[in-house]
XYZ file of C-alpha atoms in Angstrom:
169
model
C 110.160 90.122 109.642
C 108.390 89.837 106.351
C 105.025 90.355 105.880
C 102.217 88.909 104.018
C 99.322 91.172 103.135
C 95.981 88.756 102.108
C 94.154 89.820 99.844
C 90.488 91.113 100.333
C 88.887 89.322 103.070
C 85.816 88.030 102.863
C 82.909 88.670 105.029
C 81.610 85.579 106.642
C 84.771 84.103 107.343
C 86.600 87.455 108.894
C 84.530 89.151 110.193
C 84.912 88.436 114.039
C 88.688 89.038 113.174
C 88.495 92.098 111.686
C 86.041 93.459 114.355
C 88.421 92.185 117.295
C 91.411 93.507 116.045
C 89.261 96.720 115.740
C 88.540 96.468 119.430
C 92.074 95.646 120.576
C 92.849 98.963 118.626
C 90.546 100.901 120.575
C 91.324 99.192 124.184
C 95.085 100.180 123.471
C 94.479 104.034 122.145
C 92.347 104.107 125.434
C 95.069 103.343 127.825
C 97.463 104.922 125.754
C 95.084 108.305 126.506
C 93.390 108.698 123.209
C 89.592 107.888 123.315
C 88.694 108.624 119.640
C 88.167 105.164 119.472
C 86.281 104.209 121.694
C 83.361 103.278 119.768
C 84.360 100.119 118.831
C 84.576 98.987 122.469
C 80.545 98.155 122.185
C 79.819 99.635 118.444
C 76.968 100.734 117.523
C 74.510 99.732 114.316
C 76.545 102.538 112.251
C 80.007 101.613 112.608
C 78.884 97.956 112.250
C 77.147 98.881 109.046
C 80.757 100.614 107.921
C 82.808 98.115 108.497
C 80.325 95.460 106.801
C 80.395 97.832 103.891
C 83.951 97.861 103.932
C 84.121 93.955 103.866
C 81.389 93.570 100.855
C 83.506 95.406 99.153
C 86.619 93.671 99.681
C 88.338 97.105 101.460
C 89.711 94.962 104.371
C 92.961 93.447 104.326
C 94.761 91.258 107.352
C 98.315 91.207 107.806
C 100.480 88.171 108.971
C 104.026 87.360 109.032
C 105.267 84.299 107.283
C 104.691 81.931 109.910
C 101.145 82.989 109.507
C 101.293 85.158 112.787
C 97.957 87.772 112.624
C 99.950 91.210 113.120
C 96.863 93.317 112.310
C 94.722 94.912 109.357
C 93.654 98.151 107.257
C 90.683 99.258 104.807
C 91.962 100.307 101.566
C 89.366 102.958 99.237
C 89.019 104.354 96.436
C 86.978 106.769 97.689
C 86.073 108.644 100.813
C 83.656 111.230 100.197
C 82.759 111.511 104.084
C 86.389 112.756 104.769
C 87.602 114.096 101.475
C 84.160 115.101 99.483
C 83.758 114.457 95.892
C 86.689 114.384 94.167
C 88.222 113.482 90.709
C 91.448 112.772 91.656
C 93.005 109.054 91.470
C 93.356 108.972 95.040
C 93.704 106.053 97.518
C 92.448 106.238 101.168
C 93.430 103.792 103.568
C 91.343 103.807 107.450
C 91.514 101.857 110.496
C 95.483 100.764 110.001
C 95.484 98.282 113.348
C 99.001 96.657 114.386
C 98.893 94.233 117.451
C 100.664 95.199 120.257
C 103.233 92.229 120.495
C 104.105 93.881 116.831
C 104.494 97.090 117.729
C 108.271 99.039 117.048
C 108.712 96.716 114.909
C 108.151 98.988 111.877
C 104.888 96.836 110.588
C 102.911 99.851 109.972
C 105.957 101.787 108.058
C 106.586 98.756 105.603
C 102.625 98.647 104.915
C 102.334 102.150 103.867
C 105.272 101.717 101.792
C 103.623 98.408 100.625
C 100.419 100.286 99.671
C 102.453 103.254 97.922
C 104.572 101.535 96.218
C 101.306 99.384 94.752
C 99.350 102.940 93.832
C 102.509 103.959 92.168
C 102.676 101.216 89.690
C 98.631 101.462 89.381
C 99.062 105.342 88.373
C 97.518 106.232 91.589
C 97.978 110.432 92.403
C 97.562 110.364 95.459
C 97.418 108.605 98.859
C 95.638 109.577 101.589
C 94.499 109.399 105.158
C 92.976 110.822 108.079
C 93.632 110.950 112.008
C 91.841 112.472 115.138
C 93.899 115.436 115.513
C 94.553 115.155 119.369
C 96.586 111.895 118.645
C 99.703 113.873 118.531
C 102.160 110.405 117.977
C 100.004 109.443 115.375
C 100.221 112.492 113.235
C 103.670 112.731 113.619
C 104.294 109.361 112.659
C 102.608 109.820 109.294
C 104.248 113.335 108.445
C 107.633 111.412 109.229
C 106.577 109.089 106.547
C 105.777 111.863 104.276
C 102.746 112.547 104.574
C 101.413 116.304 104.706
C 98.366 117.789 106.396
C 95.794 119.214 103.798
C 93.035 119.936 105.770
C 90.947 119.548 108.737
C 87.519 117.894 109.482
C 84.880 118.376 112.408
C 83.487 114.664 112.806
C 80.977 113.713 115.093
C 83.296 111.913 117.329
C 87.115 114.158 117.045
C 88.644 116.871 114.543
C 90.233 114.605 111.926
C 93.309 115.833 110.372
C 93.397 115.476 106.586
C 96.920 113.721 104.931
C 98.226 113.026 101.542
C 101.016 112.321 99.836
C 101.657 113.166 95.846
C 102.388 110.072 94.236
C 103.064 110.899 90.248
């Protein structure tokens, strides 16, 4: 399958898309037993105010297949001082990584965040980073298979986040 990333996506006309697919993410990790994400089942003023953030600053970006298929979405940063704290390093953090489930096993995810390395690589990038609620077991073993390595750990509101990166340069 190839994949086409668009480019930032604009508020007013993705919106509703991005904030579906964000809901289909959490109705899945729900029945799959993780609940981490539950609040964007009904989300509240905050996490509406995040992910409106995200899309004024052109951080979203949809995926589709050639035949213009939606297969999902992910918010690319250039910083993440809630997660990481102030920091100088050239670092990359990418959130909220949503694959549709008629796309799933399909390696969509894998070629993304090779997509997305292989992009901070030839921008200079150190690092690239990314979090996950630690009790999502698959989750963090799907991104140290792909070479990422826990740094850290931390305590949010909602789940204990696990910290990864991976040393670009």
């Amino acid at each position: 399958m190839n994949l086409i990333i668009e480019g930032a996506v604009s508020t007013k006309e993705n919106k509703q898309t991005i904030l579906n697919l964000l809901k289909h993410a959490a109705t899945w990790l729900k029945d799959d037993g993780v609940d981490h994400w539950r609040v964007w089942l009904n989300p509240t003023e905050e996490r509406l105010n995040w992910m409106e953030e995200g899309l004024n600053k052109g951080q979203f970006y949809l995926l589709y297949t050639t035949e213009k298929d939606l297969i999902g979405m992910y918010r690319l940063m250039y910083e993440d001082e809630l997660y990481w704290g102030k920091t100088e390093d050239k670092a990359a953090y990418v959130h909220s990584l949503v694959v549709k489930n008629n796309f799933k096993g399909q390696g969509v995810g894998t070629k993304v965040l090779e997509r997305i390395e292989k992009d901070l690589i030839n921008k200079n990038f150190d690092f690239f980073r990314l979090d996950c609620n630690g009790e999502n077991t698959k989750l963090c073993a799907y991104y140290e298979k792909a070479g990422f390595k826990k740094v850290g750990e931390i305590k949010m509101p909602h789940s204990l986040n696990f910290l990864y990166e991976k040393k670009l340069n």
